[in-house]
Every structure is written in structure tokens, then in C-alpha cells.
C-alpha atoms as a PDB file:
ATOM      1  CA  MET A   1      92.163  56.313 192.978  1.00  0.00           C
ATOM      2  CA  ILE A   2      91.733  57.878 190.000  1.00  0.00           C
ATOM      3  CA  THR A   3      94.474  58.080 187.242  1.00  0.00           C
ATOM      4  CA  THR A   4      95.053  59.437 183.903  1.00  0.00           C
ATOM      5  CA  HIS A   5      95.142  57.598 180.511  1.00  0.00           C
ATOM      6  CA  PRO A   6      98.441  56.045 179.801  1.00  0.00           C
ATOM      7  CA  GLU A   7      98.646  57.604 176.469  1.00  0.00           C
ATOM      8  CA  GLN A   8      97.313  60.907 177.517  1.00  0.00           C
ATOM      9  CA  THR A   9      97.459  63.747 175.017  1.00  0.00           C
ATOM     10  CA  PHE A  10      94.773  66.132 176.864  1.00  0.00           C
ATOM     11  CA  ARG A  11      96.396  69.126 178.465  1.00  0.00           C
ATOM     12  CA  HIS A  12      94.183  70.714 181.114  1.00  0.00           C
ATOM     13  CA  ASP A  13      94.889  74.050 182.329  1.00  0.00           C
ATOM     14  CA  LEU A  14      93.125  76.013 184.867  1.00  0.00           C
ATOM     15  CA  VAL A  15      92.896  79.867 184.310  1.00  0.00           C
ATOM     16  CA  LEU A  16      91.848  82.179 187.166  1.00  0.00           C
ATOM     17  CA  HIS A  17      90.751  85.545 186.162  1.00  0.00           C
ATOM     18  CA  ASP A  18      88.944  88.590 187.679  1.00  0.00           C
ATOM     19  CA  GLY A  19      86.124  88.967 184.952  1.00  0.00           C
ATOM     20  CA  PRO A  20      85.689  89.116 181.280  1.00  0.00           C
ATOM     21  CA  GLU A  21      88.061  91.652 180.123  1.00  0.00           C
ATOM     22  CA  ASP A  22      90.735  89.867 182.201  1.00  0.00           C
ATOM     23  CA  LEU A  23      89.874  86.708 180.679  1.00  0.00           C
ATOM     24  CA  VAL A  24      90.082  88.058 177.149  1.00  0.00           C
ATOM     25  CA  ARG A  25      93.292  89.888 177.849  1.00  0.00           C
ATOM     26  CA  LEU A  26      94.475  86.098 179.005  1.00  0.00           C
ATOM     27  CA  MET A  27      93.117  83.987 176.455  1.00  0.00           C
ATOM     28  CA  ALA A  28      93.774  85.916 173.142  1.00  0.00           C
ATOM     29  CA  PRO A  29      97.270  85.012 172.826  1.00  0.00           C
ATOM     30  CA  PHE A  30      96.605  81.594 173.408  1.00  0.00           C
ATOM     31  CA  LEU A  31      94.229  81.673 170.693  1.00  0.00           C
ATOM     32  CA  ARG A  32      96.403  83.379 168.516  1.00  0.00           C
ATOM     33  CA  ALA A  33      99.117  81.044 168.789  1.00  0.00           C
ATOM     34  CA  GLY A  34      96.962  77.976 167.843  1.00  0.00           C
ATOM     35  CA  ALA A  35      95.596  79.420 164.782  1.00  0.00           C
ATOM     36  CA  ALA A  36      99.026  80.570 163.710  1.00  0.00           C
ATOM     37  CA  ALA A  37     100.110  76.599 164.389  1.00  0.00           C
ATOM     38  CA  GLY A  38      97.316  75.273 162.299  1.00  0.00           C
ATOM     39  CA  GLU A  39      95.414  74.123 165.333  1.00  0.00           C
ATOM     40  CA  ARG A  40      91.807  74.347 165.443  1.00  0.00           C
ATOM     41  CA  THR A  41      90.243  76.746 167.835  1.00  0.00           C
ATOM     42  CA  VAL A  42      87.198  76.710 169.761  1.00  0.00           C
ATOM     43  CA  VAL A  43      85.504  79.151 172.278  1.00  0.00           C
ATOM     44  CA  LEU A  44      82.652  78.157 174.876  1.00  0.00           C
ATOM     45  CA  GLY A  45      81.154  80.280 177.125  1.00  0.00           C
ATOM     46  CA  ARG A  46      78.229  83.171 177.290  1.00  0.00           C
ATOM     47  CA  PRO A  47      77.598  84.595 174.609  1.00  0.00           C
ATOM     48  CA  ASP A  48      79.117  88.237 175.389  1.00  0.00           C
ATOM     49  CA  LEU A  49      82.297  86.630 176.508  1.00  0.00           C
ATOM     50  CA  VAL A  50      82.285  84.370 173.129  1.00  0.00           C
ATOM     51  CA  ASP A  51      81.679  87.794 171.079  1.00  0.00           C
ATOM     52  CA  ALA A  52      84.368  89.792 172.920  1.00  0.00           C
ATOM     53  CA  LEU A  53      87.293  87.387 173.003  1.00  0.00           C
ATOM     54  CA  LEU A  54      86.670  86.528 168.807  1.00  0.00           C
ATOM     55  CA  ALA A  55      86.666  90.183 168.526  1.00  0.00           C
ATOM     56  CA  ALA A  56      89.990  90.336 170.167  1.00  0.00           C
ATOM     57  CA  VAL A  57      91.192  87.952 167.688  1.00  0.00           C
ATOM     58  CA  PRO A  58      90.111  88.581 164.134  1.00  0.00           C
ATOM     59  CA  GLU A  59      92.909  87.077 162.829  1.00  0.00           C
ATOM     60  CA  VAL A  60      91.511  83.859 164.052  1.00  0.00           C
ATOM     61  CA  THR A  61      89.044  83.354 161.309  1.00  0.00           C
ATOM     62  CA  ASP A  62      87.602  79.662 161.730  1.00  0.00           C
ATOM     63  CA  ALA A  63      86.957  79.453 165.630  1.00  0.00           C
ATOM     64  CA  LEU A  64      84.381  77.229 166.706  1.00  0.00           C
ATOM     65  CA  ALA A  65      81.991  79.513 168.790  1.00  0.00           C
ATOM     66  CA  LEU A  66      79.944  77.715 171.347  1.00  0.00           C
ATOM     67  CA  ARG A  67      77.634  80.399 172.890  1.00  0.00           C
ATOM     68  CA  GLU A  68      76.054  78.751 175.692  1.00  0.00           C
ATOM     69  CA  GLN A  69      73.877  80.593 178.494  1.00  0.00           C
ATOM     70  CA  GLU A  70      75.021  79.349 182.160  1.00  0.00           C
ATOM     71  CA  HIS A  71      71.651  78.124 183.116  1.00  0.00           C
ATOM     72  CA  GLU A  72      71.582  75.756 180.283  1.00  0.00           C
ATOM     73  CA  ARG A  73      75.186  73.810 181.439  1.00  0.00           C
ATOM     74  CA  PHE A  74      75.502  71.152 183.922  1.00  0.00           C
ATOM     75  CA  ALA A  75      78.304  68.997 184.504  1.00  0.00           C
ATOM     76  CA  GLY A  76      77.261  65.534 182.965  1.00  0.00           C
ATOM     77  CA  ARG A  77      76.073  67.238 179.567  1.00  0.00           C
ATOM     78  CA  ASP A  78      79.168  69.733 179.006  1.00  0.00           C
ATOM     79  CA  LEU A  79      81.713  66.253 179.419  1.00  0.00           C
ATOM     80  CA  HIS A  80      79.816  64.520 177.208  1.00  0.00           C
ATOM     81  CA  ARG A  81      79.527  67.031 174.540  1.00  0.00           C
ATOM     82  CA  ALA A  82      83.134  67.595 174.762  1.00  0.00           C
ATOM     83  CA  GLN A  83      84.335  63.951 174.309  1.00  0.00           C
ATOM     84  CA  GLN A  84      81.670  64.086 171.548  1.00  0.00           C
ATOM     85  CA  LEU A  85      83.347  67.515 170.099  1.00  0.00           C
ATOM     86  CA  LEU A  86      86.803  66.271 170.499  1.00  0.00           C
ATOM     87  CA  ALA A  87      86.465  63.074 168.743  1.00  0.00           C
ATOM     88  CA  ARG A  88      85.136  64.841 165.886  1.00  0.00           C
ATOM     89  CA  LEU A  89      87.782  67.183 165.752  1.00  0.00           C
ATOM     90  CA  ASP A  90      90.366  64.378 166.275  1.00  0.00           C
ATOM     91  CA  GLY A  91      89.154  62.647 163.159  1.00  0.00           C
ATOM     92  CA  GLU A  92      89.688  66.026 161.069  1.00  0.00           C
ATOM     93  CA  GLY A  93      93.353  65.347 161.714  1.00  0.00           C
ATOM     94  CA  THR A  94      94.185  68.796 163.721  1.00  0.00           C
ATOM     95  CA  ALA A  95      95.197  69.464 167.118  1.00  0.00           C
ATOM     96  CA  VAL A  96      92.646  71.705 169.346  1.00  0.00           C
ATOM     97  CA  ARG A  97      92.878  74.580 171.545  1.00  0.00           C
ATOM     98  CA  ILE A  98      89.822  75.553 173.576  1.00  0.00           C
ATOM     99  CA  VAL A  99      88.925  78.023 175.895  1.00  0.00           C
ATOM    100  CA  ASN A 100      86.178  77.370 178.180  1.00  0.00           C
ATOM    101  CA  GLN A 101      84.264  80.198 180.327  1.00  0.00           C
ATOM    102  CA  MET A 102      83.104  77.591 183.110  1.00  0.00           C
ATOM    103  CA  PRO A 103      79.725  78.704 184.983  1.00  0.00           C
ATOM    104  CA  VAL A 104      79.518  79.897 188.354  1.00  0.00           C
ATOM    105  CA  ALA A 105      78.123  77.488 190.613  1.00  0.00           C
ATOM    106  CA  THR A 106      75.299  79.294 192.700  1.00  0.00           C
ATOM    107  CA  THR A 107      74.949  76.229 195.398  1.00  0.00           C
ATOM    108  CA  PRO A 108      77.369  73.710 197.017  1.00  0.00           C
ATOM    109  CA  GLU A 109      75.342  71.052 195.177  1.00  0.00           C
ATOM    110  CA  GLN A 110      76.145  72.526 191.638  1.00  0.00           C
ATOM    111  CA  TRP A 111      79.724  73.104 192.964  1.00  0.00           C
ATOM    112  CA  HIS A 112      80.102  69.297 193.832  1.00  0.00           C
ATOM    113  CA  GLU A 113      79.056  68.209 190.150  1.00  0.00           C
ATOM    114  CA  TRP A 114      81.666  70.855 188.577  1.00  0.00           C
ATOM    115  CA  ARG A 115      84.702  69.760 190.567  1.00  0.00           C
ATOM    116  CA  ARG A 116      83.565  66.153 189.585  1.00  0.00           C
ATOM    117  CA  TYR A 117      83.541  67.317 186.182  1.00  0.00           C
ATOM    118  CA  GLU A 118      87.166  68.842 186.299  1.00  0.00           C
ATOM    119  CA  ALA A 119      88.296  65.445 187.698  1.00  0.00           C
ATOM    120  CA  ALA A 120      86.664  63.520 185.116  1.00  0.00           C
ATOM    121  CA  ALA A 121      87.951  65.418 182.200  1.00  0.00           C
ATOM    122  CA  ASN A 122      91.730  64.070 183.051  1.00  0.00           C
ATOM    123  CA  VAL A 123      90.331  60.637 182.069  1.00  0.00           C
ATOM    124  CA  VAL A 124      87.542  61.064 179.452  1.00  0.00           C
ATOM    125  CA  LEU A 125      89.445  63.458 177.338  1.00  0.00           C
ATOM    126  CA  ALA A 126      92.876  62.230 177.796  1.00  0.00           C
ATOM    127  CA  PRO A 127      92.924  60.402 174.434  1.00  0.00           C
ATOM    128  CA  TYR A 128      92.365  63.759 172.433  1.00  0.00           C
ATOM    129  CA  ARG A 129      94.936  66.164 171.078  1.00  0.00           C
ATOM    130  CA  ALA A 130      93.514  68.944 172.801  1.00  0.00           C
ATOM    131  CA  TRP A 131      94.682  71.616 175.064  1.00  0.00           C
ATOM    132  CA  GLY A 132      91.665  72.855 177.007  1.00  0.00           C
ATOM    133  CA  LYS A 133      92.038  76.021 179.630  1.00  0.00           C
ATOM    134  CA  CYS A 134      88.929  75.952 181.959  1.00  0.00           C
ATOM    135  CA  ALA A 135      88.595  79.454 182.900  1.00  0.00           C
ATOM    136  CA  HIS A 136      86.903  80.203 186.560  1.00  0.00           C
ATOM    137  CA  ASP A 137      86.324  83.595 187.943  1.00  0.00           C
ATOM    138  CA  GLU A 138      88.186  83.820 190.960  1.00  0.00           C
ATOM    139  CA  ARG A 139      86.085  86.313 192.808  1.00  0.00           C
ATOM    140  CA  THR A 140      83.286  83.314 192.755  1.00  0.00           C
ATOM    141  CA  LEU A 141      85.453  80.928 194.363  1.00  0.00           C
ATOM    142  CA  ASP A 142      85.963  80.305 198.300  1.00  0.00           C
ATOM    143  CA  ALA A 143      89.071  78.607 199.481  1.00  0.00           C
ATOM    144  CA  GLY A 144      87.612  75.101 199.018  1.00  0.00           C
ATOM    145  CA  MET A 145      86.519  75.885 195.808  1.00  0.00           C
ATOM    146  CA  LEU A 146      90.361  76.968 194.768  1.00  0.00           C
ATOM    147  CA  GLU A 147      91.780  73.908 196.471  1.00  0.00           C
ATOM    148  CA  ASP A 148      89.261  71.220 194.062  1.00  0.00           C
ATOM    149  CA  LEU A 149      90.580  73.069 191.223  1.00  0.00           C
ATOM    150  CA  ARG A 150      94.298  72.918 191.990  1.00  0.00           C
ATOM    151  CA  ALA A 151      93.901  69.430 192.628  1.00  0.00           C
ATOM    152  CA  THR A 152      92.609  69.050 189.144  1.00  0.00           C
ATOM    153  CA  HIS A 153      94.673  70.707 187.179  1.00  0.00           C
ATOM    154  CA  ALA A 154      98.161  70.173 186.082  1.00  0.00           C
ATOM    155  CA  HIS A 155      98.591  73.726 185.141  1.00  0.00           C
ATOM    156  CA  VAL A 156      97.657  76.960 186.287  1.00  0.00           C
ATOM    157  CA  GLU A 157      97.274  80.285 184.785  1.00  0.00           C
ATOM    158  CA  ASP A 158      96.451  83.863 186.239  1.00  0.00           C
ATOM    159  CA  ALA A 159      97.342  87.687 185.492  1.00  0.00           C
ATOM    160  CA  HIS A 160     100.603  86.917 187.153  1.00  0.00           C
ATOM    161  CA  SER A 161     101.914  83.848 186.351  1.00  0.00           C
ATOM    162  CA  GLY A 162     101.532  80.498 184.702  1.00  0.00           C
ATOM    163  CA  GLY A 163     102.815  76.712 184.484  1.00  0.00           C
ATOM    164  CA  PRO A 164     103.116  73.433 186.118  1.00  0.00           C
ATOM    165  CA  ASN A 165     100.747  73.234 189.141  1.00  0.00           C
ATOM    166  CA  ALA A 166     102.674  71.679 192.179  1.00  0.00           C
ATOM    167  CA  ALA A 167      99.280  70.969 194.146  1.00  0.00           C
ATOM    168  CA  PHE A 168      98.101  68.899 191.187  1.00  0.00           C
ATOM    169  CA  ASP A 169      96.632  65.429 192.532  1.00  0.00           C
ATOM    170  CA  GLU A 170      97.803  63.153 189.958  1.00  0.00           C
ATOM    171  CA  ALA A 171      97.053  60.273 191.788  1.00  0.00           C
ATOM    172  CA  GLY A 172      93.488  61.345 192.274  1.00  0.00           C
ATOM    173  CA  THR A 173      93.204  60.836 195.934  1.00  0.00           C
ATOM    174  CA  HIS A 174      91.635  64.398 196.288  1.00  0.00           C
ATOM    175  CA  ALA A 175      88.235  63.321 194.261  1.00  0.00           C
ATOM    176  CA  GLY A 176      87.913  60.279 196.429  1.00  0.00           C
ATOM    177  CA  THR A 177      86.244  62.486 199.031  1.00  0.00           C
ATOM    178  CA  PHE A 178      84.026  64.188 196.883  1.00  0.00           C
ATOM    179  CA  PHE A 179      80.901  62.077 197.834  1.00  0.00           C
ATOM    180  CA  GLU A 180      81.935  63.221 201.565  1.00  0.00           C
ATOM    181  CA  VAL A 181      79.012  66.001 201.727  1.00  0.00           C
ATOM    182  CA  PRO A 182      76.063  66.931 203.563  1.00  0.00           C
ATOM    183  CA  ALA A 183      72.696  65.690 202.375  1.00  0.00           C
ATOM    184  CA  HIS A 184      71.132  67.351 199.617  1.00  0.00           C
ATOM    185  CA  PRO A 185      68.787  70.445 201.087  1.00  0.00           C
ATOM    186  CA  THR A 186      65.278  68.643 200.211  1.00  0.00           C
ATOM    187  CA  GLU A 187      65.964  65.729 202.340  1.00  0.00           C
ATOM    188  CA  ALA A 188      65.747  67.903 205.489  1.00  0.00           C
ATOM    189  CA  SER A 189      61.950  67.656 204.916  1.00  0.00           C
ATOM    190  CA  PRO A 190      59.257  64.871 205.130  1.00  0.00           C
ATOM    191  CA  PRO A 191      58.968  62.912 201.868  1.00  0.00           C
ATOM    192  CA  THR A 192      55.675  63.088 199.946  1.00  0.00           C
ATOM    193  CA  LEU A 193      56.558  59.242 198.888  1.00  0.00           C
ATOM    194  CA  ALA A 194      58.608  56.601 200.906  1.00  0.00           C
ATOM    195  CA  LEU A 195      59.170  53.135 199.562  1.00  0.00           C
ATOM    196  CA  VAL A 196      61.193  50.207 201.362  1.00  0.00           C
ATOM    197  CA  ASP A 197      62.869  47.955 198.929  1.00  0.00           C
ATOM    198  CA  PRO A 198      60.765  48.337 196.251  1.00  0.00           C
ATOM    199  CA  SER A 199      61.231  47.052 192.827  1.00  0.00           C
ATOM    200  CA  SER A 200      62.297  49.155 190.080  1.00  0.00           C
ATOM    201  CA  ALA A 201      58.858  48.715 188.202  1.00  0.00           C
ATOM    202  CA  ASP A 202      56.998  49.615 191.837  1.00  0.00           C
ATOM    203  CA  ALA A 203      59.647  52.608 192.136  1.00  0.00           C
ATOM    204  CA  ARG A 204      58.427  53.606 188.315  1.00  0.00           C
ATOM    205  CA  ARG A 205      54.729  53.574 189.053  1.00  0.00           C
ATOM    206  CA  ALA A 206      55.050  55.699 192.199  1.00  0.00           C
ATOM    207  CA  VAL A 207      57.118  58.253 190.835  1.00  0.00           C
ATOM    208  CA  ARG A 208      55.111  58.396 187.838  1.00  0.00           C
ATOM    209  CA  GLU A 209      51.643  59.171 190.042  1.00  0.00           C
ATOM    210  CA  LEU A 210      54.062  61.958 191.799  1.00  0.00           C
ATOM    211  CA  ALA A 211      55.354  63.628 188.451  1.00  0.00           C
ATOM    212  CA  LEU A 212      51.439  63.851 187.355  1.00  0.00           C
ATOM    213  CA  ARG A 213      50.571  65.326 190.885  1.00  0.00           C
ATOM    214  CA  ALA A 214      53.542  67.934 190.129  1.00  0.00           C
ATOM    215  CA  GLY A 215      52.065  68.662 186.734  1.00  0.00           C
ATOM    216  CA  LEU A 216      55.231  67.751 185.021  1.00  0.00           C
ATOM    217  CA  PRO A 217      54.859  67.677 181.066  1.00  0.00           C
ATOM    218  CA  GLU A 218      55.690  64.320 179.565  1.00  0.00           C
ATOM    219  CA  THR A 219      59.256  64.841 178.800  1.00  0.00           C
ATOM    220  CA  ALA A 220      59.991  65.576 182.313  1.00  0.00           C
ATOM    221  CA  GLN A 221      58.094  62.673 183.544  1.00  0.00           C
ATOM    222  CA  GLU A 222      59.856  60.083 181.388  1.00  0.00           C
ATOM    223  CA  THR A 223      63.154  61.834 182.499  1.00  0.00           C
ATOM    224  CA  VAL A 224      62.406  61.451 186.259  1.00  0.00           C
ATOM    225  CA  ILE A 225      60.681  57.870 185.592  1.00  0.00           C
ATOM    226  CA  LEU A 226      63.676  56.568 183.856  1.00  0.00           C
ATOM    227  CA  ALA A 227      66.292  58.231 186.265  1.00  0.00           C
ATOM    228  CA  THR A 228      64.842  56.324 189.186  1.00  0.00           C
ATOM    229  CA  SER A 229      64.467  53.189 187.379  1.00  0.00           C
ATOM    230  CA  GLU A 230      68.169  53.286 186.897  1.00  0.00           C
ATOM    231  CA  ALA A 231      69.027  54.529 190.271  1.00  0.00           C
ATOM    232  CA  VAL A 232      67.293  51.729 191.627  1.00  0.00           C
ATOM    233  CA  GLU A 233      68.521  48.812 189.430  1.00  0.00           C
ATOM    234  CA  ASN A 234      71.847  49.979 190.361  1.00  0.00           C
ATOM    235  CA  ALA A 235      70.946  50.264 194.254  1.00  0.00           C
ATOM    236  CA  TRP A 236      69.976  46.280 194.280  1.00  0.00           C
ATOM    237  CA  THR A 237      72.875  45.650 191.695  1.00  0.00           C
ATOM    238  CA  HIS A 238      75.972  47.254 193.488  1.00  0.00           C
ATOM    239  CA  GLY A 239      74.519  48.566 196.799  1.00  0.00           C
ATOM    240  CA  ARG A 240      73.316  46.765 199.658  1.00  0.00           C
ATOM    241  CA  ALA A 241      69.510  46.536 201.170  1.00  0.00           C
ATOM    242  CA  PRO A 242      67.497  47.811 202.409  1.00  0.00           C
ATOM    243  CA  VAL A 243      66.776  50.198 199.466  1.00  0.00           C
ATOM    244  CA  LEU A 244      65.034  53.312 200.052  1.00  0.00           C
ATOM    245  CA  VAL A 245      63.308  55.527 197.545  1.00  0.00           C
ATOM    246  CA  ARG A 246      61.938  58.700 198.487  1.00  0.00           C
ATOM    247  CA  GLY A 247      60.116  61.604 196.684  1.00  0.00           C
ATOM    248  CA  TRP A 248      59.003  65.237 197.319  1.00  0.00           C
ATOM    249  CA  LEU A 249      56.953  67.803 195.589  1.00  0.00           C
ATOM    250  CA  ASP A 250      59.462  70.399 196.117  1.00  0.00           C
ATOM    251  CA  ARG A 251      56.834  73.148 194.513  1.00  0.00           C
ATOM    252  CA  PRO A 252      54.468  72.557 191.695  1.00  0.00           C
ATOM    253  CA  GLY A 253      56.283  71.701 188.646  1.00  0.00           C
ATOM    254  CA  ARG A 254      59.120  70.199 190.495  1.00  0.00           C
ATOM    255  CA  VAL A 255      59.702  66.722 191.719  1.00  0.00           C
ATOM    256  CA  THR A 256      63.046  65.638 193.499  1.00  0.00           C
ATOM    257  CA  VAL A 257      63.989  61.943 194.183  1.00  0.00           C
ATOM    258  CA  ALA A 258      66.459  60.083 196.494  1.00  0.00           C
ATOM    259  CA  VAL A 259      67.332  56.533 196.158  1.00  0.00           C
ATOM    260  CA  SER A 260      69.228  55.161 198.931  1.00  0.00           C
ATOM    261  CA  ASP A 261      71.259  51.843 200.183  1.00  0.00           C
ATOM    262  CA  THR A 262      73.575  50.655 202.697  1.00  0.00           C
ATOM    263  CA  GLY A 263      76.206  49.869 200.660  1.00  0.00           C
ATOM    264  CA  PRO A 264      79.680  52.182 200.481  1.00  0.00           C
ATOM    265  CA  GLY A 265      78.653  53.656 197.635  1.00  0.00           C
ATOM    266  CA  PRO A 266      80.194  53.698 193.942  1.00  0.00           C
ATOM    267  CA  HIS A 267      83.312  55.382 192.612  1.00  0.00           C
ATOM    268  CA  PRO A 268      83.602  59.288 193.257  1.00  0.00           C
ATOM    269  CA  LEU A 269      83.170  59.922 189.471  1.00  0.00           C
ATOM    270  CA  VAL A 270      80.394  57.607 188.804  1.00  0.00           C
ATOM    271  CA  GLY A 271      77.924  58.742 185.782  1.00  0.00           C
ATOM    272  CA  LEU A 272      80.983  60.673 184.242  1.00  0.00           C
ATOM    273  CA  LEU A 273      83.472  58.178 183.381  1.00  0.00           C
ATOM    274  CA  PRO A 274      83.096  54.991 180.925  1.00  0.00           C
ATOM    275  CA  ALA A 275      81.503  52.086 182.772  1.00  0.00           C
ATOM    276  CA  SER A 276      82.404  49.012 181.300  1.00  0.00           C
ATOM    277  CA  PRO A 277      81.296  46.040 183.102  1.00  0.00           C
ATOM    278  CA  GLY A 278      83.514  45.051 186.086  1.00  0.00           C
ATOM    279  CA  SER A 279      85.247  48.728 186.032  1.00  0.00           C
ATOM    280  CA  PRO A 280      85.533  50.713 189.071  1.00  0.00           C
ATOM    281  CA  TYR A 281      83.194  53.150 187.689  1.00  0.00           C
ATOM    282  CA  ASP A 282      80.517  50.760 186.593  1.00  0.00           C
ATOM    283  CA  ARG A 283      76.964  51.580 187.612  1.00  0.00           C
ATOM    284  CA  GLY A 284      75.102  50.995 184.441  1.00  0.00           C
ATOM    285  CA  GLY A 285      72.706  53.637 183.887  1.00  0.00           C
ATOM    286  CA  MET A 286      74.191  56.369 186.103  1.00  0.00           C
ATOM    287  CA  TRP A 287      75.890  58.037 182.738  1.00  0.00           C
ATOM    288  CA  MET A 288      72.512  58.474 181.319  1.00  0.00           C
ATOM    289  CA  VAL A 289      71.215  60.039 184.562  1.00  0.00           C
ATOM    290  CA  GLN A 290      73.996  62.270 184.405  1.00  0.00           C
ATOM    291  CA  VAL A 291      73.589  63.335 180.883  1.00  0.00           C
ATOM    292  CA  LEU A 292      70.042  63.925 181.171  1.00  0.00           C
ATOM    293  CA  LEU A 293      69.508  65.847 184.780  1.00  0.00           C
ATOM    294  CA  ARG A 294      70.890  69.170 185.462  1.00  0.00           C
ATOM    295  CA  ASP A 295      70.223  68.631 189.170  1.00  0.00           C
ATOM    296  CA  VAL A 296      71.967  65.360 190.276  1.00  0.00           C
ATOM    297  CA  HIS A 297      73.591  65.029 193.880  1.00  0.00           C
ATOM    298  CA  HIS A 298      75.674  62.085 195.486  1.00  0.00           C
ATOM    299  CA  ARG A 299      76.809  61.574 198.975  1.00  0.00           C
ATOM    300  CA  THR A 300      78.342  58.549 201.078  1.00  0.00           C
ATOM    301  CA  GLY A 301      78.418  58.414 204.568  1.00  0.00           C
ATOM    302  CA  PRO A 302      78.057  55.932 207.989  1.00  0.00           C
ATOM    303  CA  GLY A 303      74.604  54.959 206.681  1.00  0.00           C
ATOM    304  CA  GLY A 304      75.219  54.106 202.903  1.00  0.00           C
ATOM    305  CA  TYR A 305      75.023  55.975 199.701  1.00  0.00           C
ATOM    306  CA  THR A 306      72.454  58.277 198.141  1.00  0.00           C
ATOM    307  CA  VAL A 307      72.034  59.561 194.657  1.00  0.00           C
ATOM    308  CA  THR A 308      69.417  62.581 194.695  1.00  0.00           C
ATOM    309  CA  PHE A 309      67.776  64.369 191.667  1.00  0.00           C
ATOM    310  CA  SER A 310      65.484  67.125 190.791  1.00  0.00           C
ATOM    311  CA  VAL A 311      63.149  67.625 187.401  1.00  0.00           C
ATOM    312  CA  ASP A 312      60.897  70.292 187.075  1.00  0.00           C
ATOM    313  CA  ASP A 313      58.771  71.861 184.010  1.00  0.00           C
ATOM    314  CA  ASP A 314      61.771  73.280 182.332  1.00  0.00           C
ATOM    315  CA  PRO A 315      63.584  69.838 181.295  1.00  0.00           C
ATOM    316  CA  VAL A 316      66.720  69.565 179.395  1.00  0.00           C
ATOM    317  CA  ALA A 317      66.669  68.614 175.876  1.00  0.00           C
ATOM    318  CA  PRO A 318      67.970  65.055 174.743  1.00  0.00           C
ATOM    319  CA  PRO A 319      71.560  65.333 174.490  1.00  0.00           C
ATOM    320  CA  ARG A 320      72.813  66.248 170.788  1.00  0.00           C
ATOM    321  CA  GLY A 321      74.732  63.906 168.715  1.00  0.00           C
END
């Protein structure tokens, strides 16, 4: 079960639109009303959308424009940045309105992480005086995606209506199924590397050799080594033996690693929620893995829990702030 913050002030709305022009039409009044009320306004999305929306509201003169290409965004990083931003703006003493044009997921694995983001935002951002609208292009969503989105937003708006969402899963039971997913596609092929019950040091050495063979630059090498070390430590600390580490050279310049144990697995929002010792979200360094890596995949099943992650020769820069 995932519950919201007891003193929640964050409002998290879902906006379903059918393209940039529709989104601008829907969101312009929201930004105008915020500016008129003396609230800070934030627009996050593709540069063309941000520019079009700000051009539609010239009277909103102090909007914070966050222009991001979709391929630069991923769930763990986005949530971390949102928390940092709202903490800073909250310190300025004004409420905040946010329009967030969400990226389009092009694979099931990407969607699995973005739906976790939507659920985790209700908890991580709960203390802040903010009204966020997560805008999804309905033309890119299937029935399962829509179910995930309606379960994680208390209000829904589209071109025809807007208001409280009866399908909102306030108790968070829907998110409890998020790790019940197929294996990462890479797991279907024979691994280049397979270790049974390695120490984290042994796993680091083996993955370093794999990263060197792949020709990864130094930053990417250190990222995949760190992620492997944290995943193995967590498997030994919170999981159950045997612990299996597998690695693949997917192609030149890309390494994928999977760490498995036979335990029941962590909380379905692991890595995205605060992880104080003893909390249900505690998996230590998995928060760091989620912030550093754009391609992370979790699954549980009869055989236990597996976290799979990929690093390529275009590594993500360290998080800001």
C-alpha cells in the first residue's frame, strides 16, 4: 500500500490532450489564473511546446521555462529535479503552478518507469504548495496506460471536462502490481557474463572488464560499476540467496546488467521514494541508481526479484543541485 503525505498540499492532475495546439488551449487559462493570483508558474516540456505556451500567455512575464528534449528525460531524474525545484520555490514563500508535458514512452520498459513516477509524485511532492498538471498525449496511450494514469491522479482534465477522478487509487494498491511485468528483452539472450553469489567487489571487477570490452567512456564505466555494486549490496542485504549477476554486451558502446535474488522484492516504488532505514522503501543505493540511469527495469515473480539496467556511450550527466 502507498499512502499520501498526511499534510499533503500538492495537487497532481492528469491532462489528456490530442496534440500541442490542444495542450496550449487547455493550459493557457491555468497559467493566467496562477499569475493573476500571484503564484509562480513553471512550464516543462519540449522546447517547441514551451515556447508556444508562453507565447499564448504574454501577460505571464515571470514563468520559469524548462525546455527539455524527450530523450534527455527519465523518471528517476525528473522526480529528483521536481523535488529540488519545489523545495527551492517553496522557500520563496509562494505557491507554484506547473505544466509538465510528459515524454512519450516508446517501449513498455520506459512506460513502467513513467507510471512509477506518477505514483511516486503523490508522495515525494506531497509537502509542497504546488499544483501540477501532467500532460499526456492521449493519442500515444493504450488502455493499460490510461488505467495507470487514472489510478495515480486525483483529478483529470481533457478537452471536454475536468474534475475529481473517481478512478484515483488513493490507497495505492494499483501501484502494488507495477513489478508484475515481463523480463527485460535483453534477458532473452545468453549473457556475456554470469556470476553466482558474487561479492559486490567481485561483481564490480567483472562489470568493469565488460565495460572496457564495450568501449564505454570513463564516466559510463563508473556509472555501471556503481549501479552494479549498489544492486548487489541490496540483494545481499534485503533479498535472499542465491544472488545472480548477469551482463550483456548489447552492442558496441552499450552494457546491460541484471542482478537477481530469490526474495520477494522491494516496494514497487523503490528508488523513487525516500529510503530511511527500516522504511518500506529502503533499498539503500537504489535511489542513486534511479537518478543516474535512464534505463532501469524492475520485475518480481515466482523466481524472485530482478533489477536490470543499461549504460551506453552517451551517459547521463550527473544530476544538478
